[in-house]
XYZ file of C-alpha atoms in Angstrom:
203
model
C 96.723 90.082 103.258
C 93.446 91.447 101.896
C 91.183 91.320 104.947
C 87.452 91.952 104.790
C 87.407 94.491 107.617
C 84.270 95.425 109.539
C 84.295 98.553 111.722
C 81.411 97.877 114.119
C 78.937 100.747 114.262
C 77.252 100.930 117.674
C 76.851 104.681 118.073
C 79.908 105.372 120.247
C 82.752 104.650 117.889
C 85.166 107.181 116.442
C 84.531 105.549 113.099
C 85.675 108.374 110.871
C 89.147 108.601 112.403
C 89.656 104.839 112.143
C 88.254 104.796 108.610
C 90.564 107.639 107.579
C 93.599 105.724 108.858
C 92.542 102.604 106.951
C 91.888 104.696 103.840
C 95.381 106.173 104.068
C 96.880 102.675 104.321
C 94.826 101.405 101.378
C 92.674 98.876 103.252
C 89.086 98.236 102.227
C 86.474 98.119 104.983
C 82.798 98.584 105.795
C 81.164 100.401 108.729
C 78.095 98.441 109.776
C 76.174 96.547 112.460
C 74.296 94.252 110.072
C 74.369 90.471 110.422
C 75.458 89.738 106.860
C 78.395 92.151 107.199
C 79.548 90.400 110.380
C 79.325 87.035 108.666
C 81.161 88.137 105.505
C 84.016 89.884 107.334
C 87.195 88.211 108.547
C 88.540 90.993 110.811
C 86.507 93.143 113.222
C 87.333 96.518 114.762
C 85.385 97.837 117.766
C 86.325 101.497 118.280
C 84.842 103.570 121.053
C 84.690 106.848 122.940
C 82.403 107.613 125.868
C 80.955 105.799 128.861
C 81.113 102.034 129.447
C 77.424 101.744 130.394
C 76.311 103.595 127.261
C 78.498 101.347 125.137
C 76.991 98.162 126.537
C 73.452 99.560 126.302
C 73.968 100.433 122.644
C 75.224 96.932 121.869
C 72.150 95.495 123.623
C 69.708 97.828 121.841
C 71.192 96.878 118.485
C 70.912 93.205 119.492
C 74.386 92.416 118.212
C 76.099 90.941 121.300
C 75.147 87.360 120.390
C 76.147 88.066 116.803
C 79.535 89.389 117.929
C 80.089 86.391 120.211
C 79.256 83.995 117.404
C 81.900 85.578 115.162
C 84.592 86.238 117.796
C 84.165 83.504 120.421
C 82.815 80.647 118.321
C 84.335 81.309 114.897
C 87.504 82.876 116.372
C 87.609 85.846 114.023
C 90.212 88.395 115.142
C 88.905 91.596 116.709
C 90.695 94.802 117.695
C 89.092 96.931 120.419
C 90.172 100.567 120.646
C 89.866 102.575 123.900
C 86.268 102.006 125.120
C 86.045 99.178 122.599
C 88.794 97.309 124.469
C 87.215 98.048 127.868
C 83.933 96.472 126.765
C 85.773 93.135 126.439
C 86.197 93.054 130.245
C 84.040 91.350 132.863
C 82.744 94.604 134.331
C 83.361 98.305 134.931
C 83.127 100.603 137.953
C 82.354 103.668 135.808
C 79.162 105.281 137.200
C 78.308 102.130 139.186
C 79.009 98.473 138.467
C 78.144 97.413 134.937
C 78.652 94.072 133.233
C 80.819 93.906 130.131
C 81.110 91.304 127.402
C 83.263 89.136 129.674
C 85.579 87.976 126.884
C 88.740 88.615 128.908
C 89.556 88.337 132.600
C 89.730 91.996 133.520
C 87.930 94.753 135.385
C 87.641 98.407 134.346
C 88.683 100.772 137.139
C 89.235 104.515 137.417
C 92.807 105.735 137.096
C 94.128 106.725 140.515
C 95.835 109.856 139.258
C 97.575 112.276 141.601
C 99.183 115.711 141.715
C 101.330 115.095 138.638
C 98.926 112.697 136.916
C 95.683 114.452 136.047
C 92.473 112.652 135.123
C 91.533 112.186 132.353
C 94.846 110.877 131.069
C 95.250 112.847 127.842
C 98.360 113.029 125.724
C 101.341 111.147 124.364
C 103.102 108.457 126.383
C 105.743 105.814 125.760
C 104.717 102.187 126.121
C 106.535 99.340 127.798
C 106.062 96.518 125.306
C 105.981 92.930 126.576
C 104.798 91.165 123.398
C 105.783 92.477 119.986
C 103.637 90.063 117.977
C 101.274 90.862 116.380
C 100.498 94.443 117.472
C 104.012 95.878 117.572
C 105.971 93.899 114.994
C 106.798 96.978 112.896
C 109.940 98.873 113.888
C 109.121 101.900 116.080
C 111.490 104.840 116.581
C 109.883 105.155 120.018
C 106.779 103.426 121.344
C 104.873 106.709 121.688
C 101.055 106.684 121.406
C 98.138 109.023 122.110
C 95.835 108.405 125.087
C 92.528 109.967 126.147
C 90.760 108.119 129.005
C 89.841 108.129 132.705
C 89.406 104.369 133.206
C 91.660 101.411 132.480
C 91.548 97.621 132.505
C 93.143 95.750 135.393
C 93.865 92.342 133.884
C 95.940 89.205 134.240
C 99.593 89.680 133.291
C 99.441 86.793 130.827
C 97.232 88.781 128.438
C 99.172 92.046 128.802
C 100.959 93.142 125.603
C 102.010 96.625 126.706
C 101.620 99.021 129.602
C 102.147 102.707 130.299
C 103.350 104.376 133.495
C 100.876 107.030 134.644
C 101.530 107.058 138.372
C 100.665 103.364 138.254
C 101.020 100.658 135.650
C 98.126 101.054 133.237
C 97.194 98.435 130.661
C 97.943 99.847 127.218
C 97.414 96.741 125.070
C 96.110 93.215 125.514
C 95.887 90.010 123.521
C 94.005 86.834 124.313
C 93.816 84.281 121.520
C 92.039 86.162 118.681
C 91.041 89.137 120.891
C 93.246 92.233 120.807
C 92.801 95.629 122.420
C 94.564 98.955 122.838
C 93.735 101.672 125.351
C 95.417 104.357 123.252
C 94.123 105.646 119.924
C 96.222 104.287 117.038
C 94.119 106.300 114.595
C 95.379 109.477 116.327
C 98.940 108.277 116.935
C 100.434 109.307 113.596
C 103.088 106.962 112.146
C 103.164 104.621 115.133
C 99.421 104.136 114.936
C 99.609 103.408 111.223
C 102.356 100.875 111.903
C 100.129 99.147 114.464
C 97.326 98.788 111.912
C 99.797 97.386 109.382
C 101.196 95.028 112.019
C 97.897 93.399 112.856
C 96.172 93.653 109.473
C 99.150 92.548 107.410
């Protein structure tokens, strides 16, 4: 399928890494936060690295939250949130205080508990426990190994959980709710498995 892909530019996205992965796979895309690009796209990607509060503030300053909600919530365009991008879908976050998120999914962003053998931030490769193969994991994986780099995670309802990872506790690794998809790991940094995930969801 030839999607019109929009990588949303809000100042905290690892756009170049995502763009490079899409380039490698031969997908066409645009990096933008302009209204006409939202309206002309049919698949959105919200990448992200950094703090939850800064992410929400940037979306507010750009005045694109209503625009995003019109495309995702009203028009039901599919969106993939990556790392911070997925966390912003939640109701709120406890990172540096309590901050409201987009509220698109029933979930709260909490700090990883960690422990002696589980350092924070959680950085490195981990195997996923996959609960729903479609549509994020429908390509055959030799092992469900993906790259993580985060200190906070989404605690969400089990019915929207697509995959989890064991890091001293069960951590949400992927979610799906209607047309809203998210991954806590970085597919753009997860080599072949990450490329397979992009092919799975983009077709």
